[in-house]
Amino acid sequence: MIGKKNHTVGKLVFVKAGLFTTIQDKGRLNLVDKGIPLSGPMDEEAFHLANLLVRKDPGAACLEIYMGNINLYFTESCQIVCTGANAKIEVDSKVYATNEIINVSAYSRLNIFPFSQGQWLYMAINGTFTSEKVLGSQSFYPKITPLAKFSDSDILIYSSSPTPIPSDFAKIKTKNLPQMIFVPAYRGPSFSSLNKKQQFTLTNTSFTLSTIQNRMGIHLIEKLKHELPELISSPVYPGTVQLTHAGKIIILMKDAQVTGGYHRILQLSARGISRLAQLRPLSNFKFKLIE
Amino acid sequence: MKYPVHIFSQGPKIIELNWPEIISEDILIEIIVLKNRIENKWHLYIASIYHSYQVLSIQLKEGAPTAEFIVWVESAIQQPLQSQHLPQRWIWTVPVCYDPELVPSQSKYLEEKNMDLETLVALHTSQSLLLYFYGFLPGFMYLGGLPEPLHIARKKIPDRKISQGSVAIGGSQTGIYPVDSPGGWYVVGKTPIAIFENGKINLPFNPGDKVQFAAISPQRYTEIQEGSIHDWEKKSYGG
């Protein structure tokens, strides 16, 4: 007879919740036809990796943490892993890196320092973060879920799996960001309406992320002057590169609205969205056309 | 299909069907019929399917047979419209209170238009409006058919907050704000029906249906707001 081991239910307490900490799962794909934004992780690749490392379904709910500077504790011991941005994670004055399983004992203080590279970090748990599912998803979204983000002293209920993950498996190396980032993209519907020079500028010159960015979208600094006519609204997606009438370039991210009236000049691939999400304001990158 | 339809792919997973850039009920009907045919046949491979005025967007799941799908769609758009794929359509009554005490900001619209309240209410409830699609905000309806005398240029400086339930007019469009949002439209009324409540979405209307605004008293507004589940009034619509 094998006794059935039970999950332990505990509380995660945010002492310092940081600038923008939310729960993200795979989002609300089934409700885009009602105008509900998709949501989901800004860096999907890092999110999948986090779940993979704790042997969870790739779309399971994780904490998404922006820029770090977080302090929290768990009331029951558990195992976690952090992926995405490069960060130093300290538990009881022992320092860990991303991509490694961390055993956290009850009431130990967990510090995530300001990130050294990247912007978004995912914390997955060997267990489950059990926040309310609204319209089929745990992803936070203002006005849809009770919380838009976590604040200091907020509490999140979790259950910890009774089956520990052994820590002796091969470690996945934390990667450094290269000097020049290429963001892969497909041609958007309005790409062919741009003239050859505009197309060349878009796909061969370097662009800069502005400070105007959030989970809905990222504005670029460089403008692309054009004389395209105005349009009626069409569907837009995370990764749609919009060109406004005034020539401003806006790249839509996970919380973007589902339709928009601007020209759609490029569409980032899933990898392109993940890459762009980790770039900080004033970073440079080039779009790389996927043929 | 009566109109020429072009297929445009953005990578292997986003496929769009483009009708001419016109806002018309005919095109909407063709889109709805084709959308239903596609859903019937390909639902296992579809991650999401939705549309705007003249673009039908299909996002395929990982591992979907994209090439086979496109070949099927190419042939489907050549075939005449099959009305058995057109769902039952409805005209839904949406109660709106136009009382100036409940909606004080309405005066800005009336002043700008030099219109009296009776005329506003009579025109705004004079005909049912066609639901083209949802977008802009969660649950926001793009409605067509607002009478021309009600059109008004959008505010140059958008208001910081238009509250949930506001019925507003901007340009040639009118709609309900399902959630609080900044916006450049003029608020003319309020609906007591909560579109988002307790984690549920209360939007029985589908694209192709129509919405008929009906004026209600402040007393009725409060009754509906305090009531539990709203009993929607609807009648069938033949197009």
XYZ file of C-alpha atoms in Angstrom:
530
model
C 0.000 0.000 0.000
C 1.275 3.377 -0.952
C -0.119 6.191 1.134
C -1.414 9.108 -0.913
C 0.670 12.140 -0.121
C -1.221 15.392 0.091
C -0.441 18.790 -1.300
C 0.358 21.363 1.367
C -1.548 24.616 1.130
C 0.347 27.750 2.063
C 0.389 31.497 1.666
C 2.869 33.501 -0.331
C 3.182 36.909 1.334
C 4.507 39.849 -0.665
C 6.501 42.045 1.700
C 7.696 44.175 -1.217
C 5.614 43.381 -4.298
C 7.692 45.373 -6.815
C 6.613 47.608 -9.672
C 4.400 45.235 -11.602
C 3.944 41.679 -10.378
C 1.058 39.660 -11.786
C -0.059 36.095 -12.365
C 0.073 34.940 -15.974
C -1.062 31.729 -17.590
C -1.715 31.137 -21.282
C -4.432 33.794 -21.386
C -7.974 34.138 -22.768
C -7.707 32.831 -26.316
C -11.380 31.846 -26.521
C -12.816 35.285 -25.905
C -11.043 37.511 -28.417
C -14.315 37.565 -30.394
C -15.868 39.426 -27.427
C -13.056 41.963 -27.443
C -11.273 40.406 -24.458
C -7.485 40.907 -24.682
C -5.424 37.755 -24.900
C -3.028 38.433 -21.977
C -0.395 35.865 -20.999
C 3.362 36.119 -20.420
C 5.360 38.906 -22.083
C 8.260 36.443 -22.591
C 6.505 33.206 -23.516
C 9.754 31.276 -24.005
C 10.941 32.017 -20.473
C 7.456 31.228 -19.121
C 7.437 27.821 -20.840
C 10.938 27.096 -19.543
C 9.884 27.911 -15.965
C 7.004 25.451 -16.163
C 9.181 22.837 -17.856
C 11.749 23.028 -15.040
C 9.099 22.332 -12.384
C 7.543 19.622 -14.634
C 4.305 21.468 -15.148
C 2.033 21.991 -18.124
C 3.681 24.724 -20.288
C 0.663 27.025 -19.817
C 0.437 26.730 -15.993
C 0.130 29.931 -13.967
C 3.411 31.618 -12.958
C 4.251 34.863 -11.246
C 5.440 37.459 -13.738
C 7.813 39.964 -12.138
C 8.920 43.251 -13.711
C 12.458 44.553 -13.038
C 12.871 42.765 -9.665
C 13.372 44.383 -6.269
C 10.950 41.938 -4.632
C 10.811 40.542 -1.144
C 8.452 37.750 -0.146
C 8.061 34.596 1.957
C 6.137 31.327 1.834
C 4.354 29.967 4.923
C 5.011 26.357 3.857
C 8.212 25.037 2.357
C 8.218 24.660 -1.405
C 10.360 24.487 -4.523
C 10.481 27.283 -7.045
C 12.386 28.246 -10.158
C 12.906 31.644 -11.796
C 13.515 32.183 -15.522
C 13.667 35.076 -17.969
C 15.530 38.192 -16.865
C 18.952 37.680 -15.297
C 18.615 38.132 -11.564
C 20.245 37.277 -8.291
C 17.839 35.463 -5.996
C 18.683 35.309 -2.302
C 17.094 32.920 0.175
C 18.419 33.031 3.761
C 21.595 34.777 2.571
C 22.311 32.017 0.063
C 22.411 33.288 -3.520
C 20.853 31.460 -6.483
C 20.636 32.176 -10.189
C 17.756 31.802 -12.618
C 16.979 28.388 -14.151
C 17.853 26.442 -10.988
C 15.449 24.746 -8.597
C 15.442 26.570 -5.269
C 14.282 24.854 -2.081
C 12.590 27.475 0.056
C 11.802 26.655 3.666
C 8.784 28.082 5.474
C 9.089 31.746 6.405
C 12.504 32.172 4.745
C 12.813 35.587 3.165
C 13.223 35.443 -0.591
C 14.818 38.489 -2.215
C 14.923 39.074 -5.927
C 17.419 41.855 -6.606
C 16.943 44.418 -9.402
C 17.620 42.503 -12.619
C 21.068 42.760 -14.181
C 19.637 42.121 -17.687
C 16.151 41.876 -19.128
C 12.829 43.046 -17.728
C 10.496 40.113 -17.084
C 11.081 37.174 -14.776
C 8.869 34.119 -14.280
C 8.568 32.257 -11.013
C 7.077 28.782 -11.283
C 6.284 26.580 -8.313
C 6.431 22.814 -7.847
C 2.732 22.923 -7.034
C 0.077 25.442 -8.008
C -0.589 29.154 -7.588
C -4.309 29.130 -6.887
C -5.764 32.501 -7.792
C -9.285 32.894 -9.152
C -9.871 31.982 -12.796
C -11.863 34.709 -14.539
C -13.226 34.000 -18.032
C -11.088 30.880 -18.211
C -7.753 32.329 -17.135
C -5.780 33.396 -14.065
C -3.954 36.142 -16.013
C -4.405 39.504 -14.318
C -6.147 42.180 -16.345
C -7.518 45.461 -14.966
C -11.333 45.444 -14.581
C -11.531 41.721 -15.467
C -9.681 40.122 -12.532
C -10.066 41.444 -8.958
C -6.412 42.556 -8.958
C -4.507 44.331 -11.735
C -1.169 43.704 -9.952
C 0.106 42.665 -6.532
C 0.746 45.330 -3.876
C 2.847 45.219 -0.720
C 1.423 42.804 1.902
C -0.886 41.058 -0.612
C -1.235 37.310 -0.162
C -1.344 34.561 -2.784
C -2.514 31.045 -1.894
C -0.501 28.155 -3.327
C -0.294 24.438 -2.921
C 3.035 22.731 -2.759
C 3.511 19.353 -4.444
C 4.378 16.403 -2.154
C 6.776 15.086 -4.810
C 10.043 17.021 -4.705
C 12.081 17.646 -7.844
C 15.604 16.268 -7.432
C 18.227 18.956 -7.792
C 20.818 16.709 -9.454
C 19.742 17.210 -13.060
C 21.819 19.131 -15.587
C 21.523 22.867 -15.192
C 20.330 25.091 -18.004
C 22.804 27.908 -18.391
C 21.613 31.456 -17.956
C 22.154 33.222 -21.246
C 23.563 36.696 -21.799
C 21.898 39.033 -24.246
C 23.959 39.619 -27.401
C 25.071 43.108 -28.475
C 22.717 43.475 -31.437
C 19.310 41.966 -31.095
C 17.433 40.731 -34.144
C 13.681 40.524 -33.739
C 12.174 38.096 -36.280
C 9.025 39.332 -38.018
C 6.690 38.440 -40.873
C 5.394 41.012 -43.372
C 2.157 42.636 -42.225
C -0.769 43.442 -44.541
C 0.399 47.055 -45.142
C 4.064 46.170 -45.706
C 3.636 46.030 -49.487
C 1.975 49.479 -49.476
C 5.196 51.028 -48.177
C 7.628 52.180 -50.864
C 10.968 50.379 -51.367
C 12.879 52.963 -49.337
C 10.477 52.705 -46.388
C 10.622 48.901 -46.551
C 14.426 49.060 -46.572
C 14.515 51.440 -43.596
C 12.142 49.216 -41.657
C 14.073 46.015 -42.223
C 17.681 47.221 -42.267
C 18.117 50.063 -39.829
C 18.296 49.904 -36.084
C 15.341 50.985 -33.925
C 15.214 52.161 -30.320
C 12.634 51.295 -27.664
C 11.187 54.387 -25.997
C 10.281 54.682 -22.328
C 6.613 54.392 -23.275
C 5.987 50.711 -22.755
C 3.792 48.419 -20.710
C 2.011 45.083 -21.075
C -0.202 46.576 -23.801
C 2.489 47.850 -26.132
C 5.876 49.405 -26.776
C 6.453 52.684 -28.613
C 9.627 53.110 -30.654
C 11.575 56.382 -30.830
C 12.286 56.474 -34.594
C 9.443 57.480 -36.881
C 8.677 56.182 -40.350
C 7.160 58.950 -42.454
C 4.583 57.766 -44.954
C 1.521 58.872 -46.882
C -0.656 55.786 -46.530
C -4.415 56.428 -46.352
C -6.304 55.994 -43.066
C -7.926 52.622 -42.411
C -10.977 51.152 -40.716
C -10.348 48.837 -37.735
C -8.933 45.346 -38.302
C -7.806 42.512 -36.019
C -4.482 42.996 -34.222
C -2.392 40.549 -32.196
C 0.437 40.523 -29.710
C 3.444 41.264 -31.906
C 1.594 43.408 -34.457
C 3.794 46.349 -35.494
C 1.501 49.319 -36.057
C 2.321 52.471 -37.992
C 0.252 55.476 -36.933
C -0.799 58.256 -39.268
C 1.931 60.466 -37.818
C 4.573 57.798 -38.531
C 4.961 56.543 -34.972
C 5.715 52.816 -34.619
C 3.916 50.901 -31.858
C 4.460 47.201 -31.199
C 1.491 45.553 -29.519
C 2.149 43.209 -26.619
C 0.088 40.680 -24.650
C -2.561 42.944 -23.083
C -3.276 44.849 -26.315
C -6.800 45.383 -27.578
C -7.952 42.903 -30.229
C -8.684 45.368 -33.044
C -6.961 48.552 -34.179
C -7.201 51.178 -36.882
C -3.513 51.706 -37.727
C -1.517 50.185 -40.562
C -0.047 46.803 -39.678
C 3.405 46.700 -41.226
C 5.020 43.686 -39.531
C 3.990 40.782 -37.314
C 6.574 39.499 -34.848
C 6.907 35.743 -34.420
C 6.415 34.276 -30.931
C 10.204 34.324 -30.519
C 10.292 37.951 -31.687
C 7.773 38.960 -29.000
C 9.765 37.175 -26.273
C 13.004 38.843 -27.392
C 11.536 42.303 -27.635
C 9.829 41.993 -24.244
C 13.187 41.593 -22.486
C 14.697 44.734 -24.068
C 14.787 47.764 -21.832
C 13.882 51.300 -22.895
C 16.593 52.869 -25.104
C 17.884 49.465 -26.261
C 18.511 49.029 -29.981
C 17.363 46.211 -32.201
C 16.711 45.384 -35.855
C 13.703 43.679 -37.340
C 14.696 40.547 -39.254
C 12.253 39.575 -41.994
C 11.239 35.928 -42.033
C 10.934 34.853 -45.678
C -19.051 34.896 -52.111
C -20.331 37.941 -53.955
C -17.270 40.042 -53.094
C -13.658 39.271 -53.991
C -11.853 37.828 -50.947
C -8.069 37.843 -50.595
C -6.101 35.522 -48.356
C -3.109 37.003 -46.524
C -0.910 35.009 -44.131
C 1.309 36.552 -41.482
C 3.502 33.566 -40.810
C 2.190 29.998 -40.653
C -0.295 30.625 -37.853
C -2.159 33.867 -38.642
C -4.362 33.713 -41.717
C -6.583 36.605 -42.714
C -9.352 36.808 -45.276
C -9.832 40.330 -46.622
C -13.048 41.659 -48.121
C -13.084 45.087 -49.823
C -12.593 47.925 -47.335
C -16.265 48.827 -47.009
C -18.527 48.871 -43.953
C -21.642 46.951 -45.042
C -24.121 44.405 -43.732
C -23.674 42.265 -46.888
C -19.981 41.819 -46.184
C -20.650 41.114 -42.509
C -23.071 38.331 -43.482
C -20.540 36.753 -45.846
C -17.939 36.843 -43.067
C -20.283 35.234 -40.528
C -21.287 32.458 -42.950
C -17.687 31.663 -43.853
C -16.609 31.856 -40.203
C -19.244 29.264 -39.291
C -18.218 26.976 -42.143
C -14.569 27.219 -41.101
C -15.409 26.557 -37.450
C -17.505 23.499 -38.364
C -14.768 21.934 -40.415
C -11.544 23.058 -38.717
C -12.381 23.666 -35.038
C -9.749 21.156 -33.871
C -6.979 23.278 -35.377
C -8.288 26.750 -34.585
C -6.829 28.692 -31.653
C -9.033 31.717 -32.308
C -11.306 33.075 -35.011
C -12.796 36.583 -35.060
C -13.341 39.479 -37.406
C -13.621 43.230 -37.851
C -15.688 45.025 -40.533
C -14.012 43.296 -43.463
C -11.192 41.105 -42.160
C -11.772 37.562 -40.879
C -8.818 36.406 -38.794
C -7.981 32.787 -38.075
C -5.170 31.838 -35.714
C -4.188 28.218 -36.106
C -2.829 26.004 -33.357
C 0.698 24.603 -33.350
C 0.849 21.656 -35.739
C -2.232 22.603 -37.785
C -2.106 21.626 -41.483
C -1.809 25.241 -42.713
C -1.342 24.468 -46.418
C -4.339 22.137 -46.509
C -6.414 24.716 -44.643
C -5.562 27.465 -47.138
C -6.444 25.244 -50.109
C -9.842 24.524 -48.523
C -10.476 28.220 -47.811
C -9.487 29.171 -51.377
C -12.201 26.902 -52.681
C -14.763 27.970 -50.044
C -14.491 31.649 -50.999
C -15.338 30.759 -54.632
C -18.626 29.129 -53.638
C -21.926 31.016 -53.416
C -23.136 32.004 -49.953
C -24.955 29.149 -48.214
C -27.683 30.564 -46.047
C -27.985 27.420 -43.890
C -24.723 28.531 -42.295
C -26.289 31.825 -41.244
C -27.348 31.622 -37.589
C -30.624 32.942 -36.172
C -30.284 36.707 -35.768
C -31.910 38.800 -33.032
C -32.755 42.395 -32.202
C -31.931 42.951 -28.521
C -33.464 45.700 -26.422
C -30.895 47.510 -24.305
C -32.373 49.808 -21.643
C -30.759 53.239 -21.418
C -31.540 56.022 -18.970
C -31.099 59.489 -20.504
C -32.038 61.371 -17.312
C -29.856 64.525 -16.975
C -29.464 63.990 -13.233
C -28.054 60.508 -13.766
C -25.955 61.611 -16.757
C -24.910 65.233 -16.105
C -22.115 65.148 -18.709
C -24.817 64.744 -21.377
C -25.197 68.555 -21.366
C -21.832 68.874 -23.178
C -23.213 66.876 -26.096
C -26.497 68.802 -26.191
C -24.683 72.166 -26.078
C -22.200 71.168 -28.761
C -25.008 69.923 -31.019
C -27.463 72.652 -30.023
C -30.031 69.882 -29.554
C -32.695 69.313 -26.918
C -32.935 66.146 -24.817
C -36.205 64.965 -26.418
C -34.639 65.037 -29.880
C -31.549 63.185 -28.669
C -33.643 60.431 -27.064
C -36.024 60.172 -30.033
C -33.144 59.851 -32.511
C -30.963 57.571 -30.387
C -33.849 55.108 -29.900
C -35.277 55.559 -33.425
C -33.700 52.498 -35.038
C -31.832 49.342 -34.164
C -28.064 49.308 -34.717
C -26.090 46.500 -36.333
C -23.383 44.817 -34.234
C -20.353 44.377 -36.489
C -17.810 43.109 -33.956
C -16.296 43.575 -30.511
C -13.016 45.436 -30.012
C -11.241 48.458 -28.474
C -12.163 47.482 -24.885
C -13.231 44.118 -23.418
C -16.859 43.725 -24.506
C -17.034 46.979 -26.512
C -19.472 46.730 -29.442
C -18.838 48.339 -32.815
C -22.378 49.329 -33.822
C -23.383 50.679 -37.217
C -26.378 52.734 -38.283
C -26.389 55.761 -35.969
C -28.678 58.433 -37.533
C -26.619 61.174 -39.171
C -28.038 64.099 -37.113
C -26.453 62.511 -34.009
C -22.904 62.384 -35.423
C -20.370 64.540 -33.580
C -16.593 65.008 -33.911
C -14.700 63.278 -31.110
C -13.315 65.414 -28.289
C -9.844 66.769 -29.112
C -8.684 66.011 -25.579
C -10.097 62.678 -24.387
C -11.706 62.527 -20.938
C -9.613 60.701 -18.370
C -12.481 58.473 -17.368
C -15.712 57.433 -18.998
C -17.446 55.239 -16.451
C -18.647 51.695 -16.982
C -22.184 51.523 -18.405
C -21.923 54.893 -20.179
C -23.644 55.078 -23.544
C -21.662 57.475 -25.698
C -21.389 58.963 -29.186
C -18.137 59.643 -31.084
C -17.921 60.459 -34.781
C -20.543 58.380 -36.587
C -20.500 55.689 -33.898
C -22.300 54.975 -30.653
C -21.575 52.335 -28.036
C -21.560 51.230 -24.421
C -18.417 51.457 -22.280
C -18.288 48.002 -20.617
C -15.489 49.073 -18.248
C -14.125 52.431 -17.058
C -11.809 53.834 -19.697
C -10.361 57.095 -20.954
C -12.159 58.161 -24.116
C -12.975 60.975 -26.510
C -16.666 60.211 -26.938
C -19.607 62.224 -25.555
C -21.660 60.436 -22.890
C -25.407 60.685 -23.564
C -26.913 57.981 -21.335
C -26.274 55.071 -18.982
C -27.342 51.433 -19.085
C -28.018 49.706 -15.755
C -26.869 46.302 -17.052
C -23.417 45.320 -15.852
C -21.492 43.759 -18.716
C -18.764 42.410 -16.393
C -19.935 41.151 -13.040
C -18.560 38.549 -10.619
C -16.133 37.215 -13.176
C -18.877 36.649 -15.753
C -19.441 38.403 -19.054
C -23.011 39.417 -19.817
C -23.032 39.842 -23.593
C -25.564 37.616 -25.365
C -25.289 39.537 -28.653
C -23.370 38.152 -31.609
C -22.086 39.979 -34.662
C -24.972 40.189 -37.144
C -27.491 40.843 -34.342
C -28.950 44.281 -33.755
C -29.183 46.426 -30.657
C -32.200 48.630 -29.998
C -31.768 51.265 -27.283
C -34.931 51.885 -25.228
C -35.353 54.882 -22.918
C -36.076 54.054 -19.261
C -36.826 56.174 -16.187
C -34.324 56.670 -13.345
C -36.597 54.490 -11.203
C -36.458 51.631 -13.706
C -32.689 52.168 -13.972
C -32.331 51.528 -10.238
C -34.665 48.520 -10.337
C -32.682 46.848 -13.114
C -29.381 47.714 -11.461
C -30.494 46.175 -8.170
C -32.107 43.137 -9.795
C -30.228 39.891 -10.163
C -29.955 38.456 -13.679
C -31.236 40.651 -16.473
C -34.023 39.151 -18.571
C -33.095 40.236 -22.087
C -35.900 41.304 -24.379
C -35.309 40.181 -27.955
C -37.119 39.555 -31.204
C -36.032 37.667 -34.256
C -34.378 39.567 -37.109
C -34.428 38.406 -40.712
C -31.848 40.821 -42.153
